[in-house]
PDB file of C-alpha atoms and ligand atoms in Angstrom:
ATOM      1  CA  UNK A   1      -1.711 -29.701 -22.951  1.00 46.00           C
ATOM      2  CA  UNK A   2      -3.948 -27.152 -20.233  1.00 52.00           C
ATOM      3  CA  UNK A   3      -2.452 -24.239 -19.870  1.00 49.00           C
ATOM      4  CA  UNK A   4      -0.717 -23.634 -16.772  1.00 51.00           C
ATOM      5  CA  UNK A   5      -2.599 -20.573 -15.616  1.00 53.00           C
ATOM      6  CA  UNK A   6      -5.734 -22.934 -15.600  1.00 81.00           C
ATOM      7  CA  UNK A   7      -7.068 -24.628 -11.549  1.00 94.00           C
ATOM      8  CA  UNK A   8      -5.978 -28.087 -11.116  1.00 97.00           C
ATOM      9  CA  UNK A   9      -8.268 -30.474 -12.252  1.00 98.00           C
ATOM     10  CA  UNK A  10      -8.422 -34.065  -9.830  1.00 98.00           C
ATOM     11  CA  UNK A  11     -10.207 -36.796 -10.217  1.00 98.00           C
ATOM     12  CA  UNK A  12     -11.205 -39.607  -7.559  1.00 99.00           C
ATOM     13  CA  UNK A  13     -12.254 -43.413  -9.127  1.00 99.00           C
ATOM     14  CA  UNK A  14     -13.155 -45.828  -6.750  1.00 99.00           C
ATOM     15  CA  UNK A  15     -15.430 -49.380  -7.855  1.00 98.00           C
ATOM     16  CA  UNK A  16     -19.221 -48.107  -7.837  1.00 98.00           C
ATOM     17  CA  UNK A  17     -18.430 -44.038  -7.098  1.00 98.00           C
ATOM     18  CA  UNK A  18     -21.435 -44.177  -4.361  1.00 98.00           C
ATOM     19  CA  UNK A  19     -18.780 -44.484  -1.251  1.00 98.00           C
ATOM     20  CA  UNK A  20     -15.051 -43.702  -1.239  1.00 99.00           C
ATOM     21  CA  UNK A  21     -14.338 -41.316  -4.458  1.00 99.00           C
ATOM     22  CA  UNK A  22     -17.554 -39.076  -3.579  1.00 99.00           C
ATOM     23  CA  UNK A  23     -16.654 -38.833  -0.174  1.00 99.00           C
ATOM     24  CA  UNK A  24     -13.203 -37.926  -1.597  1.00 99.00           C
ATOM     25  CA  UNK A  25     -14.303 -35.238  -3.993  1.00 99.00           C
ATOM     26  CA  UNK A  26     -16.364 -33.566  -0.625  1.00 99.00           C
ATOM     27  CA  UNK A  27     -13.031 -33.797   1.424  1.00 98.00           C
ATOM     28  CA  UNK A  28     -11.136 -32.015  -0.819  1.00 98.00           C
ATOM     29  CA  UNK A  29     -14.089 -29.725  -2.082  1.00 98.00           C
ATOM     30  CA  UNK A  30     -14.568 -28.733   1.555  1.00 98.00           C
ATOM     31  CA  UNK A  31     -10.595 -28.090   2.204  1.00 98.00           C
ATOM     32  CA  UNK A  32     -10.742 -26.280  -1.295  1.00 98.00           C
ATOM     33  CA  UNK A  33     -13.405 -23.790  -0.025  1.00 98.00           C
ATOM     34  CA  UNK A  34     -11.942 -23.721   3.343  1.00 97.00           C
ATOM     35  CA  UNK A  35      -8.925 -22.444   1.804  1.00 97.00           C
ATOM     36  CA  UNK A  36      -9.751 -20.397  -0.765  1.00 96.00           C
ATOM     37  CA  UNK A  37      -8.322 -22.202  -3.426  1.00 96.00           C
ATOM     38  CA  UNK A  38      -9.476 -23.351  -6.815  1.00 97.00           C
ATOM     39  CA  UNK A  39      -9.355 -26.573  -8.394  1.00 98.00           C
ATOM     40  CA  UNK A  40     -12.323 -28.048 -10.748  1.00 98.00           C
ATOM     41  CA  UNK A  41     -12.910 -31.692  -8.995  1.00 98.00           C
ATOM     42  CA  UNK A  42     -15.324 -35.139 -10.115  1.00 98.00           C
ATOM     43  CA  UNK A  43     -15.588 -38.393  -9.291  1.00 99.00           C
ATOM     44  CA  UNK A  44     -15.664 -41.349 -11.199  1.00 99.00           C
ATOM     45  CA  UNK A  45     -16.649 -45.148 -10.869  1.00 99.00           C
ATOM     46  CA  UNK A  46     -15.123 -48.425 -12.949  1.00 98.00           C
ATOM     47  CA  UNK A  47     -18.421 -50.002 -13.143  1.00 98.00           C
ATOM     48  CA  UNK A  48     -21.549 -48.535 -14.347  1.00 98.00           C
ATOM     49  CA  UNK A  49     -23.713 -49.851 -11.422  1.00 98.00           C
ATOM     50  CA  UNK A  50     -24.881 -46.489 -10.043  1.00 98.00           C
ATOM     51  CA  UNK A  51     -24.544 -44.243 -12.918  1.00 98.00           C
ATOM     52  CA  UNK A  52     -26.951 -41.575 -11.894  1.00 98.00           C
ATOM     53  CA  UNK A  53     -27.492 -42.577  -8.247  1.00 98.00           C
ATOM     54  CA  UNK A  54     -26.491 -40.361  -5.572  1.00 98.00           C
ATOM     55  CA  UNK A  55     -23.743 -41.476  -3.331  1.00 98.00           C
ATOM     56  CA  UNK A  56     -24.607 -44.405  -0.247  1.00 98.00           C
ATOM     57  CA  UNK A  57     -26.806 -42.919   2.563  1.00 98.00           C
ATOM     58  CA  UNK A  58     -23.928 -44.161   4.726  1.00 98.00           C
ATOM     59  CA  UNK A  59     -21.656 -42.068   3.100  1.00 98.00           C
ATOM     60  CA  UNK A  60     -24.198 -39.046   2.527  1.00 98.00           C
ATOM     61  CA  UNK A  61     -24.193 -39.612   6.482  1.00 98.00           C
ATOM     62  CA  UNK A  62     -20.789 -39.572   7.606  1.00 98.00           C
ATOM     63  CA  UNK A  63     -19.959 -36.629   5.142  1.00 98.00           C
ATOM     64  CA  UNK A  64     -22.692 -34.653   6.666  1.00 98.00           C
ATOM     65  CA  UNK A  65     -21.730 -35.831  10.851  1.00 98.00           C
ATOM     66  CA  UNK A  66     -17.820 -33.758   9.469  1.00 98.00           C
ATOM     67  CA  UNK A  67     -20.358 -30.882   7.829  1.00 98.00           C
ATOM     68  CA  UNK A  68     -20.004 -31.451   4.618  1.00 98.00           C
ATOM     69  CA  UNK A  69     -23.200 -31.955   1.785  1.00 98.00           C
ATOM     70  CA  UNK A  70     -22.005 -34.762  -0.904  1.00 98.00           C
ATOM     71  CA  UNK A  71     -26.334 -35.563  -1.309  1.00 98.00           C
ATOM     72  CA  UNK A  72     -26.210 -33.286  -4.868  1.00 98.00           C
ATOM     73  CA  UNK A  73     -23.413 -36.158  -6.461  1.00 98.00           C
ATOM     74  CA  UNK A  74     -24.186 -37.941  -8.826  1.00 98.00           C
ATOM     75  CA  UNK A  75     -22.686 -41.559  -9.811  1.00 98.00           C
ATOM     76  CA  UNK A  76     -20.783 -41.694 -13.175  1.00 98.00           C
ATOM     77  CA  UNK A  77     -18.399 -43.998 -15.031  1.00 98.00           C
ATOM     78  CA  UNK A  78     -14.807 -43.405 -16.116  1.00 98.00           C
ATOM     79  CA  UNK A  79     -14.316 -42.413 -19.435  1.00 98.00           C
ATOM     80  CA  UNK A  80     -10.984 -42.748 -21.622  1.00 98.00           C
ATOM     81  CA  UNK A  81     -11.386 -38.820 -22.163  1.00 98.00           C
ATOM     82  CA  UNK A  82     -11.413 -38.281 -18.827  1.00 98.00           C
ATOM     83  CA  UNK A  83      -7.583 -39.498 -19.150  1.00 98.00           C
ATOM     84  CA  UNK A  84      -6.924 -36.086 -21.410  1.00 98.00           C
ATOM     85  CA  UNK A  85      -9.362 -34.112 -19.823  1.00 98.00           C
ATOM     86  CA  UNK A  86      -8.238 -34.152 -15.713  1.00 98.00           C
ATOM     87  CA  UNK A  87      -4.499 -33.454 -14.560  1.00 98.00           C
ATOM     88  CA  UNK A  88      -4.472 -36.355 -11.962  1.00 98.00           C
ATOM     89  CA  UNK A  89      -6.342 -39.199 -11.664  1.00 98.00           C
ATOM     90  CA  UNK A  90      -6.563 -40.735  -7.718  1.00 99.00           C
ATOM     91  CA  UNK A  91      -7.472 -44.262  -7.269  1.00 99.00           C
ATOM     92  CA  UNK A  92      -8.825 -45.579  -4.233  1.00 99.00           C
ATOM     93  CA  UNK A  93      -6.769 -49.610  -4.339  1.00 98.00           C
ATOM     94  CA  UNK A  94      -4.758 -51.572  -6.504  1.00 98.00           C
ATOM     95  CA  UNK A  95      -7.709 -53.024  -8.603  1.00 98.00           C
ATOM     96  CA  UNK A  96      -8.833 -49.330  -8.963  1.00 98.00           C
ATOM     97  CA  UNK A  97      -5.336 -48.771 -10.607  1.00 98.00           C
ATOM     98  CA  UNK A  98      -5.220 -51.917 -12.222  1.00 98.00           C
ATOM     99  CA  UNK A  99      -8.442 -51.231 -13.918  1.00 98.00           C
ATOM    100  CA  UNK A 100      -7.461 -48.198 -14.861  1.00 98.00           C
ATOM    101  CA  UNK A 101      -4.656 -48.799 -16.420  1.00 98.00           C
ATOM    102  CA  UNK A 102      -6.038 -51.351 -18.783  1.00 98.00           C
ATOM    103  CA  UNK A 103      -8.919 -48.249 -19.805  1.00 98.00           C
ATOM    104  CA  UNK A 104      -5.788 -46.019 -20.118  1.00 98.00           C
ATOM    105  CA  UNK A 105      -5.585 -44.720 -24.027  1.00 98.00           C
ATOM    106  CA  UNK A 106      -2.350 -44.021 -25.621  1.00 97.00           C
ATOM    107  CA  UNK A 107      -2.089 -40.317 -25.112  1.00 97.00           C
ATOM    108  CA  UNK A 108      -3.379 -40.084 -21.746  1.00 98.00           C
ATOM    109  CA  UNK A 109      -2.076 -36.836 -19.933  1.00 98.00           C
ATOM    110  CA  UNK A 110      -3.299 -37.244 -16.490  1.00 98.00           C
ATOM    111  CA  UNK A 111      -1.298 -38.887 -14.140  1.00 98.00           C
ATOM    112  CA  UNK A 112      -2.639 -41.591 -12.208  1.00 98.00           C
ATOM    113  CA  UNK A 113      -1.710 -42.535  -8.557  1.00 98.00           C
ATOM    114  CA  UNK A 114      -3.135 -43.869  -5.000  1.00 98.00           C
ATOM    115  CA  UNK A 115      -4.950 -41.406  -3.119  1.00 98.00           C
ATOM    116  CA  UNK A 116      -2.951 -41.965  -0.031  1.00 98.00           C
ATOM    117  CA  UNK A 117       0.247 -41.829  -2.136  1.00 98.00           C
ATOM    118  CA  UNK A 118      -0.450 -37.503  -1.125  1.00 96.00           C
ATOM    119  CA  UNK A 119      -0.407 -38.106   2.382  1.00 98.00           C
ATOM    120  CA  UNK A 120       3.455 -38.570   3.707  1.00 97.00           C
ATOM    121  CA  UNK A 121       4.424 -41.731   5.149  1.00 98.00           C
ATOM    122  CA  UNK A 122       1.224 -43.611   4.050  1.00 98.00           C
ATOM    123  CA  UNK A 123       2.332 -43.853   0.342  1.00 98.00           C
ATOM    124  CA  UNK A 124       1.263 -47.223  -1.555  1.00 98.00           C
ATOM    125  CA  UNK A 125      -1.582 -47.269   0.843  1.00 98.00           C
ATOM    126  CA  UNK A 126      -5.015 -48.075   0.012  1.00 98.00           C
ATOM    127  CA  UNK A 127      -8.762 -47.474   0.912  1.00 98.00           C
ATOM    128  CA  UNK A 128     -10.772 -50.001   1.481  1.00 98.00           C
ATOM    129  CA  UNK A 129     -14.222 -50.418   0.210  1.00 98.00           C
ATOM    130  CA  UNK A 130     -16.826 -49.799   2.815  1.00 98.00           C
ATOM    131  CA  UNK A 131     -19.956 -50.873   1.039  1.00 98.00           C
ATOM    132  CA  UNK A 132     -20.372 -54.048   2.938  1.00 97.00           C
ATOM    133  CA  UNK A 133     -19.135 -52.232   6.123  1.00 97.00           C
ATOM    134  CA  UNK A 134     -20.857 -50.140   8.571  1.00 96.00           C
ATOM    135  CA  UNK A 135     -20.648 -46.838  10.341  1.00 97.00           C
ATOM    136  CA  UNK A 136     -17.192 -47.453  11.691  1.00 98.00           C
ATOM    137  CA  UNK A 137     -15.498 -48.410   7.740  1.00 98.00           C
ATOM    138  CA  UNK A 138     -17.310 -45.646   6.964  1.00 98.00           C
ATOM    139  CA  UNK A 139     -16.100 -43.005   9.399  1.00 98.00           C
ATOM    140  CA  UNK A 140     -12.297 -44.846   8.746  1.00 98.00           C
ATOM    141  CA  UNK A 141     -13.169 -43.465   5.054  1.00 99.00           C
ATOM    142  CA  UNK A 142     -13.925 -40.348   5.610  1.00 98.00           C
ATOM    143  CA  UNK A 143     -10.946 -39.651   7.938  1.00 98.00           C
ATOM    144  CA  UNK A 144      -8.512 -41.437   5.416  1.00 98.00           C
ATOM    145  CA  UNK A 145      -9.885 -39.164   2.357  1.00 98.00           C
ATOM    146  CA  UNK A 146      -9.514 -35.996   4.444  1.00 98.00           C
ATOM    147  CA  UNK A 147      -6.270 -36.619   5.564  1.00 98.00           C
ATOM    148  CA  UNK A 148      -5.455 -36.921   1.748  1.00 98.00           C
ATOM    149  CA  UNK A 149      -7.041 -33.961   0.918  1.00 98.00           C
ATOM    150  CA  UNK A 150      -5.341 -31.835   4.052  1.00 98.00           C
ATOM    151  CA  UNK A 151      -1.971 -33.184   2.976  1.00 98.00           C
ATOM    152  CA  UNK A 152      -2.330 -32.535  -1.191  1.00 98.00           C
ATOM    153  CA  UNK A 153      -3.380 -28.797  -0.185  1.00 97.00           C
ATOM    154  CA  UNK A 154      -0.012 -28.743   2.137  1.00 95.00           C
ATOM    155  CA  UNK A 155       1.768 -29.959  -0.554  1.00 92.00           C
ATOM    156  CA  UNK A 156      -0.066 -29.688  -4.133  1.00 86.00           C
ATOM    157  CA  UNK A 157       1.902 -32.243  -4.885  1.00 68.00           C
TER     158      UNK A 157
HETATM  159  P1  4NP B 201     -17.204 -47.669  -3.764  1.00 84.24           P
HETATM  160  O1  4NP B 201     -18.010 -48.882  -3.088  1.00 84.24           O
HETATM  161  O2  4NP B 201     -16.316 -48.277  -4.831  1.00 84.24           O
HETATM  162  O3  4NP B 201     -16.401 -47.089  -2.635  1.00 84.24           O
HETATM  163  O4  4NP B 201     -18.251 -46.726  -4.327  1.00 84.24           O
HETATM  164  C1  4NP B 201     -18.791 -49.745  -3.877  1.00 84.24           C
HETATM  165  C2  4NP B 201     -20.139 -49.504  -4.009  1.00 84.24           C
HETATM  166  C3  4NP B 201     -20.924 -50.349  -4.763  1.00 84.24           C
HETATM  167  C4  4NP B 201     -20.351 -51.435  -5.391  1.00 84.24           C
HETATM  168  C5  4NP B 201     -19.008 -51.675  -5.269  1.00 84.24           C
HETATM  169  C6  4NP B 201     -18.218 -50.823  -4.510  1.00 84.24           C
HETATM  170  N1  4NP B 201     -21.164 -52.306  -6.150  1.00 84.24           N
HETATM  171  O5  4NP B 201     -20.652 -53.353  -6.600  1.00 84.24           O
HETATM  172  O6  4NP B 201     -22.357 -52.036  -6.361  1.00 84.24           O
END
């Protein structure tokens, strides 16, 4: 177990990590920063498609029309230490969790939930994938991730 004096540790898993959980991790690196606070953040994919790619231009785009730089990401896959290693775990949709669950070792720490599960009212929501979407599903994604990230500061729940 971290001690508690360490900054919470969060990580975001979506399919391919190119679209939703990097444009998650700039959301709430940008709210972070905004506020002062500390938290270590990564992001994660199920699939290995894109290890080492940077995220989607589309989502490089939108992040950087709300002023935020996500271009420096880098795609990765999850890893069952990651399960020991973060505090939370946020999935994107219920084949994110479902996934995850079945990579899940025995003595996993982190606790694993929806991303919109943080944001009142819009619990058991998901995120759809935008990949074969344009510039609107990709603007829906960035607002959806920020309003995540603006409620789990609120809250830190
Ligand atoms: P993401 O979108 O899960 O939001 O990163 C996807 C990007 C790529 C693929 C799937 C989902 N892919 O199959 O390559």
């Amino acid at each position: 177990m971290k001690p508690h004096s360490q900054s919470p540790s969060l990580l975001f898993v979506c399919l391919g990590n190119i679209c939703r959980s990097p444009l998650a991790e700039g959301a709430f690196r940008s709210e972070a920063e905004r506020l002062g606070v500390e938290v270590m953040l990564d992001s994660a994919g199920i699939g290995g498609w894109h290890i080492g790619e940077p995220p989607d231009v589309r989502a490089q785009a939108v992040a950087l029309k709300h002023g935020v730089e996500i271009g420096g990401l880098r795609g990765r896959q999850i890893a069952p230490r990651d399960f020991l290693e973060f505090d939370r775990i946020f999935a994107m949709d219920h084949e994110n969790i479902r996934d995850l669950k079945a990579l899940r070792p025995g003595n996993a720490t982190a606790r694993l939930s929806l991303l919109m599960d943080c944001v009142p009212g819009k619990e058991g929501r998901v995120i759809p994938d935008p990949y074969y979407g344009g510039p609107r599903e990709f603007e829906q994604t960035w607002q959806a991730v920020s309003e995540a990230a603006r409620c789990w500061f609120t809250s830190r729940g």
